[in-house]
PDB file of C-alpha atoms and ligand atoms in Angstrom:
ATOM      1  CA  UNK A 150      32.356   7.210 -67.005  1.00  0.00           C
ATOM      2  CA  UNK A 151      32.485  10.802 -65.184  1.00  0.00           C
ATOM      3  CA  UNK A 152      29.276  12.834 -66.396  1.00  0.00           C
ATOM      4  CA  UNK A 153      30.843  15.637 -68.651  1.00  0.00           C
ATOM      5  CA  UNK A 154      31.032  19.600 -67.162  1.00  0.00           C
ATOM      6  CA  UNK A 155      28.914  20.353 -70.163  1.00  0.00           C
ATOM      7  CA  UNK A 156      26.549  17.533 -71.653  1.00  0.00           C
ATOM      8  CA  UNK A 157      24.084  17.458 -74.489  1.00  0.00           C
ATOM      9  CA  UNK A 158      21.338  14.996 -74.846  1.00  0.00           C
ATOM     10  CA  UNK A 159      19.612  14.388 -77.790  1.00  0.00           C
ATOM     11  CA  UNK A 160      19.490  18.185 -78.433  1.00  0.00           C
ATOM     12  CA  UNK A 161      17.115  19.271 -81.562  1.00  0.00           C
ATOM     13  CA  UNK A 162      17.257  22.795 -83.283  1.00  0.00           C
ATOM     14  CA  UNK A 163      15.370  23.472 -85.912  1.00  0.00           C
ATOM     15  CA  UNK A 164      14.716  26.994 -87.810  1.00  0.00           C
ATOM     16  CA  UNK A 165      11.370  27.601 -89.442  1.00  0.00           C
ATOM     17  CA  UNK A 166      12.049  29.330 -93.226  1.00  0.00           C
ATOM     18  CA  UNK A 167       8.576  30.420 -94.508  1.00  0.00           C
ATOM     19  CA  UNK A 168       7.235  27.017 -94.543  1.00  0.00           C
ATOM     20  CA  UNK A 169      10.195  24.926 -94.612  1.00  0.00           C
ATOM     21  CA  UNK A 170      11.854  23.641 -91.422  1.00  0.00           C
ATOM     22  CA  UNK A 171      15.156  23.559 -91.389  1.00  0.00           C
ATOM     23  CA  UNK A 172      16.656  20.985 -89.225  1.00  0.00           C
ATOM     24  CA  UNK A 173      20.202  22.249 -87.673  1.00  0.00           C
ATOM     25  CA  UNK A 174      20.518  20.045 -84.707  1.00  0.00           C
ATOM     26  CA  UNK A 175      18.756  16.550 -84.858  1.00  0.00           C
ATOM     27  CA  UNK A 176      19.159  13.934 -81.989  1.00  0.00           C
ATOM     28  CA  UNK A 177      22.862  15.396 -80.742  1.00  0.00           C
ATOM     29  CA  UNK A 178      24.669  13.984 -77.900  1.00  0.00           C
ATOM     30  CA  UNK A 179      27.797  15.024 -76.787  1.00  0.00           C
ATOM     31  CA  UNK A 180      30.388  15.289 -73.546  1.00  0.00           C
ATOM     32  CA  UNK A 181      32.905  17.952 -72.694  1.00  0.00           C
ATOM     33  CA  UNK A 182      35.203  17.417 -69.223  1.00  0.00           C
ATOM     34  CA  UNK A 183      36.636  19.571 -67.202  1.00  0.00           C
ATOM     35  CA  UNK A 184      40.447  20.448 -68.513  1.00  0.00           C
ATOM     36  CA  UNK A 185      39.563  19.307 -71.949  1.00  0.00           C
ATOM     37  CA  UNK A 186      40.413  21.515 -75.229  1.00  0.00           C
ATOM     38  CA  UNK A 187      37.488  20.088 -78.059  1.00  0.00           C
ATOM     39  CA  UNK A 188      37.834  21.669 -81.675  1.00  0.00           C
ATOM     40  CA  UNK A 189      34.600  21.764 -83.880  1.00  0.00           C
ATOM     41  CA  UNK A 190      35.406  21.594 -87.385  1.00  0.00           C
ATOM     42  CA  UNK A 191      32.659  21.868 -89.870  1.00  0.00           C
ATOM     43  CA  UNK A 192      32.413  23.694 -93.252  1.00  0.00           C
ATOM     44  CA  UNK A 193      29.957  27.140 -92.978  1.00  0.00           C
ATOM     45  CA  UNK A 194      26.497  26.755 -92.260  1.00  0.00           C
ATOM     46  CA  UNK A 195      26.689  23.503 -90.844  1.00  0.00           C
ATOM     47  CA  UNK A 196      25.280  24.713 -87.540  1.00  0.00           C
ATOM     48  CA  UNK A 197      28.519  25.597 -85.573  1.00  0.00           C
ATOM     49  CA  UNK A 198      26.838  28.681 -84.403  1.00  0.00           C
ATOM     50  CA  UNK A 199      23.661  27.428 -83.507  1.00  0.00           C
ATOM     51  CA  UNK A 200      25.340  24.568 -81.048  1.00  0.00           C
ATOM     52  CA  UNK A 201      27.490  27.295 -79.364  1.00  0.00           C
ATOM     53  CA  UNK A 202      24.675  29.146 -78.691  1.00  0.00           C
ATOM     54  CA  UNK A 203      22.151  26.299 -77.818  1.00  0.00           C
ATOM     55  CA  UNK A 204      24.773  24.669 -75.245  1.00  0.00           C
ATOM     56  CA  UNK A 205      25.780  28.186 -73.822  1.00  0.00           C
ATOM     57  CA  UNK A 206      22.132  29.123 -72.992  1.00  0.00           C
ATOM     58  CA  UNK A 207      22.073  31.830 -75.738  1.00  0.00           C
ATOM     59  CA  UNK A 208      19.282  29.448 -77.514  1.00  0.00           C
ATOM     60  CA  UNK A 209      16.956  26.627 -75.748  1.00  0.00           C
ATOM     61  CA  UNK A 210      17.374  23.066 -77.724  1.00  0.00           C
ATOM     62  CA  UNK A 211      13.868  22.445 -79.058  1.00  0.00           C
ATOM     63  CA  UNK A 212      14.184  18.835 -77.769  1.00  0.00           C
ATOM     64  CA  UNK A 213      16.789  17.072 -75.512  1.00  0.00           C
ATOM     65  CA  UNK A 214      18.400  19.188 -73.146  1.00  0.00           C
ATOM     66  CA  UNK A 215      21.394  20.565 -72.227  1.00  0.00           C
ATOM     67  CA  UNK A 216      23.015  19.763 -68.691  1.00  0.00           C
ATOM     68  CA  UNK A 217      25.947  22.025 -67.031  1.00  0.00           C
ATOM     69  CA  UNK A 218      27.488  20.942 -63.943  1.00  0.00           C
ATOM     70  CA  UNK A 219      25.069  18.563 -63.555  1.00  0.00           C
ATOM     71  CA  UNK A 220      21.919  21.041 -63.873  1.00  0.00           C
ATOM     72  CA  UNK A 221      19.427  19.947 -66.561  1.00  0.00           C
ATOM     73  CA  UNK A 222      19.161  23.985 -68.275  1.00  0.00           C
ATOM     74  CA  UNK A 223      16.496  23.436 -71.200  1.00  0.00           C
ATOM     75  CA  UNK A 224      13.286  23.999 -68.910  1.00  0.00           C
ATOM     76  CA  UNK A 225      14.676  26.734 -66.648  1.00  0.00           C
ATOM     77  CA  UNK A 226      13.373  30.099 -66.533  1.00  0.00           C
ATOM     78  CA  UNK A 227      15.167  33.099 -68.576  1.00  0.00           C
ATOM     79  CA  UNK A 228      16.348  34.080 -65.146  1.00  0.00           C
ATOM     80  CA  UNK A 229      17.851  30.505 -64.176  1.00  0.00           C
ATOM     81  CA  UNK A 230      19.936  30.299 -67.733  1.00  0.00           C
ATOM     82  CA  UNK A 231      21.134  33.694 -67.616  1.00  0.00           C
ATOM     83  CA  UNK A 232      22.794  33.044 -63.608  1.00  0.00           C
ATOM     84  CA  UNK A 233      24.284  30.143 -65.030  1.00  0.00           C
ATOM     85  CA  UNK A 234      25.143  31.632 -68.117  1.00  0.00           C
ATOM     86  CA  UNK A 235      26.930  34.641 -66.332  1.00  0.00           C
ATOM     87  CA  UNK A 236      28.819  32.576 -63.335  1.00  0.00           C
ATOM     88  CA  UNK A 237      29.732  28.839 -65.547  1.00  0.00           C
ATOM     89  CA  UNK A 238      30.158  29.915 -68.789  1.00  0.00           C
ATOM     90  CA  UNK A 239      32.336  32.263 -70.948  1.00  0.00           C
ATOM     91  CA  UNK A 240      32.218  33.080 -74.570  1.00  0.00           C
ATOM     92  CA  UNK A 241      34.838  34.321 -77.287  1.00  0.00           C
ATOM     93  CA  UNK A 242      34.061  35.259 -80.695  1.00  0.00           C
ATOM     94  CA  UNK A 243      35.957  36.236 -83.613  1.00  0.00           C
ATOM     95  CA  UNK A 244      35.803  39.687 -82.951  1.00  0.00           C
ATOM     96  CA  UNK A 245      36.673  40.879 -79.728  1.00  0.00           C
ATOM     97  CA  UNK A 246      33.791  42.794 -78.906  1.00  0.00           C
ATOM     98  CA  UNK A 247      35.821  44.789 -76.588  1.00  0.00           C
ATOM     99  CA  UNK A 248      34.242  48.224 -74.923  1.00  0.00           C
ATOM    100  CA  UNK A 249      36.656  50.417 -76.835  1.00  0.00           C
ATOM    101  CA  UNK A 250      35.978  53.413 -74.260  1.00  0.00           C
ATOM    102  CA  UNK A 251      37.613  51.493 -71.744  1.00  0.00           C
ATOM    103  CA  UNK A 252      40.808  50.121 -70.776  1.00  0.00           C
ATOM    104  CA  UNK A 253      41.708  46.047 -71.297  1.00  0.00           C
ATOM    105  CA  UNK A 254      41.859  45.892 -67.669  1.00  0.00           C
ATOM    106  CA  UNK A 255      38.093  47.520 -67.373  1.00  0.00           C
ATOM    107  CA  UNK A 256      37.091  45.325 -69.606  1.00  0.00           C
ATOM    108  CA  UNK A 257      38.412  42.228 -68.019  1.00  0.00           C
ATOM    109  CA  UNK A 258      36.822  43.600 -64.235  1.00  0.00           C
ATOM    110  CA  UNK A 259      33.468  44.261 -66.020  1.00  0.00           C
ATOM    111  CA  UNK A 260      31.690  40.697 -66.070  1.00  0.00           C
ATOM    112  CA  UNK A 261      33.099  40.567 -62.210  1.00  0.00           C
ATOM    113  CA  UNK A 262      31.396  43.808 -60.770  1.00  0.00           C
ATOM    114  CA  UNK A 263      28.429  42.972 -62.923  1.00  0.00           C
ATOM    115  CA  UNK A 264      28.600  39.729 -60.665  1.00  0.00           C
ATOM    116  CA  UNK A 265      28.517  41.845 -57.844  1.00  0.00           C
ATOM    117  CA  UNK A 266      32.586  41.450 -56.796  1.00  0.00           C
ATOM    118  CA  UNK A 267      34.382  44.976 -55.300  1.00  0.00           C
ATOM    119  CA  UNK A 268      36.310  47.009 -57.822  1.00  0.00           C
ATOM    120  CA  UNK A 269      39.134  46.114 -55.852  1.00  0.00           C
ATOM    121  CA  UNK A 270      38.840  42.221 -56.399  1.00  0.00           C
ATOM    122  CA  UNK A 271      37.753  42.763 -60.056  1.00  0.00           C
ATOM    123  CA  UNK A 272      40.951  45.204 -60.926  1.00  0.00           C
ATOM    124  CA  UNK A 273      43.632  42.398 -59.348  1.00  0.00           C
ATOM    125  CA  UNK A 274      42.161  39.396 -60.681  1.00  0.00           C
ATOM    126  CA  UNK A 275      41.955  41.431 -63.872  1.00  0.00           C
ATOM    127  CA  UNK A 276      45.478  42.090 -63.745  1.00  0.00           C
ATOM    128  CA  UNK A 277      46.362  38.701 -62.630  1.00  0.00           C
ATOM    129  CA  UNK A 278      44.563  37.353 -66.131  1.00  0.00           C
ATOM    130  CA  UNK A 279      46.574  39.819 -67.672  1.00  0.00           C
ATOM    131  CA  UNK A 280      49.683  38.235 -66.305  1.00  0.00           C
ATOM    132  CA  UNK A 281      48.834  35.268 -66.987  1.00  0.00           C
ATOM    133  CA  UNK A 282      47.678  36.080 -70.987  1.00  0.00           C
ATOM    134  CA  UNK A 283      51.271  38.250 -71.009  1.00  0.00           C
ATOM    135  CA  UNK A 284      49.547  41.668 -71.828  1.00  0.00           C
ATOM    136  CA  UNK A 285      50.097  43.427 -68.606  1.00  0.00           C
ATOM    137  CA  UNK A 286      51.815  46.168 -69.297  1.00  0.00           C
ATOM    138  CA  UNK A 287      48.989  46.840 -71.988  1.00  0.00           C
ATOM    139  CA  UNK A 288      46.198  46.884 -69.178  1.00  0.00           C
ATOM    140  CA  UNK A 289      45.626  50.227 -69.376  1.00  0.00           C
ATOM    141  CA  UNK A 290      45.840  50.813 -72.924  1.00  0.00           C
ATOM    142  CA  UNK A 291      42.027  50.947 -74.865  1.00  0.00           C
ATOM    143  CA  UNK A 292      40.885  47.901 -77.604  1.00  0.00           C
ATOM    144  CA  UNK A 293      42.210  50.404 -80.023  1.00  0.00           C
ATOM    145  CA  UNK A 294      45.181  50.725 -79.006  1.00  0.00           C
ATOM    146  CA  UNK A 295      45.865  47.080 -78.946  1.00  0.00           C
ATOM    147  CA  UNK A 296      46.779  44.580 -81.753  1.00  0.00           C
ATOM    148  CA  UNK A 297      44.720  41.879 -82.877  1.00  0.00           C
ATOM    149  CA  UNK A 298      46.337  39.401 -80.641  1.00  0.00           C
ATOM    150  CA  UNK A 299      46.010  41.371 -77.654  1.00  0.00           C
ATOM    151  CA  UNK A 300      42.816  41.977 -78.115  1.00  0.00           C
ATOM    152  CA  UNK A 301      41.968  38.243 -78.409  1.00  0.00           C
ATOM    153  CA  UNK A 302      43.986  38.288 -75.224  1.00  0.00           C
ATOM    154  CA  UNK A 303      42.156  40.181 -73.374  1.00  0.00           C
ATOM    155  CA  UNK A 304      38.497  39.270 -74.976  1.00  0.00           C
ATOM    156  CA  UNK A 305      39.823  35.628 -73.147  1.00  0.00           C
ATOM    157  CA  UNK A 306      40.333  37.120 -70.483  1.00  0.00           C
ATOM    158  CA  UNK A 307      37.144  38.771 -70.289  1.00  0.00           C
ATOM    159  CA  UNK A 308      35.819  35.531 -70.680  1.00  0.00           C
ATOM    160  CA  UNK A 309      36.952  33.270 -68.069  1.00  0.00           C
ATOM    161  CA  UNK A 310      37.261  36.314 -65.762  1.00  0.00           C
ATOM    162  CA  UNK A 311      34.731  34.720 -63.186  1.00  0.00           C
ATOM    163  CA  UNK A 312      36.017  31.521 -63.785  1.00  0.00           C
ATOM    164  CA  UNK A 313      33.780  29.258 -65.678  1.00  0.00           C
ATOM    165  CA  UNK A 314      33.514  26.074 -66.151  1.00  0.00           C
ATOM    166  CA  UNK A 315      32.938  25.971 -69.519  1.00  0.00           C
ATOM    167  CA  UNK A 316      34.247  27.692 -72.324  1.00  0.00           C
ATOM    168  CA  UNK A 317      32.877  28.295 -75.624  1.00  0.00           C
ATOM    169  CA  UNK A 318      34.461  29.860 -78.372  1.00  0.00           C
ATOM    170  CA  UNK A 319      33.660  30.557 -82.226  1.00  0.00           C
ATOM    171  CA  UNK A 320      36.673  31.035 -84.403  1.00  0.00           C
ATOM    172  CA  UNK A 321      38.625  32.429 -81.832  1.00  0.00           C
ATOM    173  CA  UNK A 322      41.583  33.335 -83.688  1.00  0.00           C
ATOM    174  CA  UNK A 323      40.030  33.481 -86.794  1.00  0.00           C
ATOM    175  CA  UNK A 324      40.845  36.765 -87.526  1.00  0.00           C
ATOM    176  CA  UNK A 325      44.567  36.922 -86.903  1.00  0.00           C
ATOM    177  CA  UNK A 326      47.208  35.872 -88.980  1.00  0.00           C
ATOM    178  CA  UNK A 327      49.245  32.281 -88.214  1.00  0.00           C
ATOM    179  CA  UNK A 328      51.839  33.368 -85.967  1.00  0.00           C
ATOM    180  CA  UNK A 329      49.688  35.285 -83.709  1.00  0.00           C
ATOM    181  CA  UNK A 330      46.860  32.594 -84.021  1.00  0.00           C
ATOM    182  CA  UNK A 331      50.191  30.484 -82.981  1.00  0.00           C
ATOM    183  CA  UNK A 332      50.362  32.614 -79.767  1.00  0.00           C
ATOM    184  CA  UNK A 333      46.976  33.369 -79.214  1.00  0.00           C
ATOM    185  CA  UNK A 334      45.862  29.191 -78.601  1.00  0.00           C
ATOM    186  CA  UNK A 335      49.028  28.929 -76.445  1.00  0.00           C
ATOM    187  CA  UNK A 336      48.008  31.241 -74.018  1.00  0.00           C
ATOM    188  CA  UNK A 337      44.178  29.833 -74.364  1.00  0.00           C
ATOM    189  CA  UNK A 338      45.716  25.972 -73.952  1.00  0.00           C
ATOM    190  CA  UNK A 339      47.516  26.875 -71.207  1.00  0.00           C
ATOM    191  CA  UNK A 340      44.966  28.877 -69.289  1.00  0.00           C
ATOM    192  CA  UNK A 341      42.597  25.662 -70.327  1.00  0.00           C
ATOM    193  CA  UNK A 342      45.000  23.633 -68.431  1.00  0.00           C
ATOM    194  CA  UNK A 343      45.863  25.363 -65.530  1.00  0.00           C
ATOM    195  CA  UNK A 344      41.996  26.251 -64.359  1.00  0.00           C
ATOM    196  CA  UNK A 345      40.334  23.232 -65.669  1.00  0.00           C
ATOM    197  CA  UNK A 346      37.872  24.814 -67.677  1.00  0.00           C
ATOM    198  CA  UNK A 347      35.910  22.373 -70.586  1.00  0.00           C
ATOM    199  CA  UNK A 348      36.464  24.702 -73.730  1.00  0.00           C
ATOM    200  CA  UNK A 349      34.695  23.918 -77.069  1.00  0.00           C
ATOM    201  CA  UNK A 350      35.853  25.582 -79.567  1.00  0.00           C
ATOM    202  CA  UNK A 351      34.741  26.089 -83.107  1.00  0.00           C
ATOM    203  CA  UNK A 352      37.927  26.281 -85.901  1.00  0.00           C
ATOM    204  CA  UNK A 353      38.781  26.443 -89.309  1.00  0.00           C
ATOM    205  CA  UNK A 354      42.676  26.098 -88.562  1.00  0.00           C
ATOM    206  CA  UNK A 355      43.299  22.569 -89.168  1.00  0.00           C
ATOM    207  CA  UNK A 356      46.830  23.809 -87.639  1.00  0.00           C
ATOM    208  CA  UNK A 357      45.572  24.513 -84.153  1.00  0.00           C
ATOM    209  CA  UNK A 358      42.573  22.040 -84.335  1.00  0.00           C
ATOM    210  CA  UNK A 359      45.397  18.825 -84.264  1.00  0.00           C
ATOM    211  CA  UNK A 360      47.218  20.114 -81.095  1.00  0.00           C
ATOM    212  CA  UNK A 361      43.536  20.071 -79.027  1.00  0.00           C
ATOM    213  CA  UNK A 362      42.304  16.861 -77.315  1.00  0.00           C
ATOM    214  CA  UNK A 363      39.842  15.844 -79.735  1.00  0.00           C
ATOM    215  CA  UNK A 364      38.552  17.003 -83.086  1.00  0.00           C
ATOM    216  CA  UNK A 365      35.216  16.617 -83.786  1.00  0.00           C
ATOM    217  CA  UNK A 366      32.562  17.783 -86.603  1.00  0.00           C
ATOM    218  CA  UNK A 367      28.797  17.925 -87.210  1.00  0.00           C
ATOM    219  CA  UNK A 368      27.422  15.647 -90.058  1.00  0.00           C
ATOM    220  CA  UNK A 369      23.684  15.466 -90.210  1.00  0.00           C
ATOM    221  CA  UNK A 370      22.720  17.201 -87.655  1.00  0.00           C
ATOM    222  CA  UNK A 371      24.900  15.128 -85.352  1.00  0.00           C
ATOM    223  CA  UNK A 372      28.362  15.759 -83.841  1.00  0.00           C
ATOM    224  CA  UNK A 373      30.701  12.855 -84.671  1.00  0.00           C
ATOM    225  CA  UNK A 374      34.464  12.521 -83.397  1.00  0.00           C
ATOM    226  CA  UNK A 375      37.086  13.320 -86.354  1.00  0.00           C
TER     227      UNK A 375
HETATM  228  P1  LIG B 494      27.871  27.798 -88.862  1.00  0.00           P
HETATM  229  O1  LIG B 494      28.147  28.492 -87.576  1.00  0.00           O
HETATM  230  O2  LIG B 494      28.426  26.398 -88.910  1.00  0.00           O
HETATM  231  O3  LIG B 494      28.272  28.589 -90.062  1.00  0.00           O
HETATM  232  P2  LIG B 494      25.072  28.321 -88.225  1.00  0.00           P
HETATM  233  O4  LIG B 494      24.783  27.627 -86.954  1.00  0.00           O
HETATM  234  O5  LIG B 494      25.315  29.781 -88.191  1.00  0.00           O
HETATM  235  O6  LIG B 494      26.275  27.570 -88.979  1.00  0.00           O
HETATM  236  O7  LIG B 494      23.858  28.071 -89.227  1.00  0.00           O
HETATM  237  C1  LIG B 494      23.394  26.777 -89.578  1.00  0.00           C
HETATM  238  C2  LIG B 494      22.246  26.903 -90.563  1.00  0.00           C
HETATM  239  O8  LIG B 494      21.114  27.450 -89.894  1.00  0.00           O
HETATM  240  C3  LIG B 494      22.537  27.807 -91.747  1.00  0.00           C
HETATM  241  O9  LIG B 494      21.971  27.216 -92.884  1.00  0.00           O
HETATM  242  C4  LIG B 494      21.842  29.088 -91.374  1.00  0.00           C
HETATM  243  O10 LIG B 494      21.429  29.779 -92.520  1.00  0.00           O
HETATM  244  C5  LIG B 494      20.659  28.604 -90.561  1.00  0.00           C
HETATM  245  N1  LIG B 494      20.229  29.569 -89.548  1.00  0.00           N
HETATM  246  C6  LIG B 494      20.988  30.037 -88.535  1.00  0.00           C
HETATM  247  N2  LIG B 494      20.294  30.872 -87.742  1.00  0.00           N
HETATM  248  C7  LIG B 494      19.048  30.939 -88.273  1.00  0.00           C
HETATM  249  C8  LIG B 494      17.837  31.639 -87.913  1.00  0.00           C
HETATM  250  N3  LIG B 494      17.772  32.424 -86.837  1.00  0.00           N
HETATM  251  N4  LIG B 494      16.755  31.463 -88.715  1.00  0.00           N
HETATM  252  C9  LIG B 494      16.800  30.660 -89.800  1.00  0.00           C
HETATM  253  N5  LIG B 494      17.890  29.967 -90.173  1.00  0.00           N
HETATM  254  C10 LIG B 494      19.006  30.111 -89.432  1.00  0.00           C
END
């Protein structure tokens, strides 16, 4: 079998509480391909968080490692994961965590000039994600001015805005009601699709977690296939 975009091998997290050690991750392996839409279901607390962030560099695995494209991350330098971090992967949250003093379309060319492209190749891909998400004629309209599902639209956006390879995201439409949920994972799905990005993706909507590839949860420290 193909090597997954984003692999983890035998990862271990732990969290020290006073003197107790709280064991979050223990002995995890897992495989996410290229094009492939993975939901994460698992009750609160069961270490959702704490997998997003140790396989998107956020956190290092305090045993097994995590491998992106190939590249074995866990003993690179802060420097290393935060290259690979900015240029493979993109994030979405719950809440947007928009700029609200600029405009969606800022927001969107932001990651890209931070990545060193020209304002002018930032502001037309921008626009071209915007297209794409259905939300251009909001581009130049501020967070605030935006609904929640626009928002969400454009925090995607953001996201995959230097085209990563792999996509992480935690409850992304977990803050907007059904329909616009509905909406909101068609546009991700598609966009999924069409760029081949490997997008894990952390849900309580059983709804939206049946029309993704695979379903899968974390039961003792372990991620197991639903
Ligand atoms: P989820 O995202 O599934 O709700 P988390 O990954 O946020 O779960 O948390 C898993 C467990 O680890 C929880 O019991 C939480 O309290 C604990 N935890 C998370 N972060 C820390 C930390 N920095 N220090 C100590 N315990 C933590």
């Amino acid at each position: 079998m193909m090597a997954g975009v984003l692999e983890l091998r035998q990862v271990e997290r732990h969290y020290l509480q006073g003197q107790k050690k709280l064991t979050i991750l223990s002995g995890t392996d897992f495989s996410l391909a290229g094009g492939e839409m993975v939901a994460m279901v698992a009750p609160s607390g069961a270490g959702k968080s704490t997998l997003l962030h140790t396989a998107g560099l956020l956190e290092r695995p305090d045993g097994g490692d995590v491998i992106i494209a190939d590249r074995a991350c866990g003993r690179l330098s802060d420097g290393e994961r935060t290259a690979i971090r900015r240029n493979d992967i993109g994030f979405v949250y719950q809440f947007h965590h928009l700029l609200p003093e600029f405009s969606a379309q800022e927001n969107i060319m932001m990651p890209q000039l931070i990545r060193g492209l020209s304002a002018e190749e930032a502001g037309k891909r921008a626009m071209q994600l915007l297209d794409y998400m259905q939300i251009a004629h909001r581009a130049q309209h501020r967070p605030a001015e935006l609904s929640g599902g626009e928002q969400q639209r454009v925090a995607i956006a953001r996201a995959v805005a230097n085209a990563p390879l792999v996509l992480l995201a935690d409850e992304p439409t977990g803050n907007l009601d059904p329909t616009t949920a509905g909406y909101v994972f068609d546009a991700l799905a598609a966009l999924v699709k069409q760029s081949g990005l490997a997008a894990l993706i952390a849900t309580h909507n059983h709804e939206l977690a049946r029309r993704m590839d695979r379903r899968v949860t974390l039961r003792d420290g372990k991620i197991v296939e639903l």
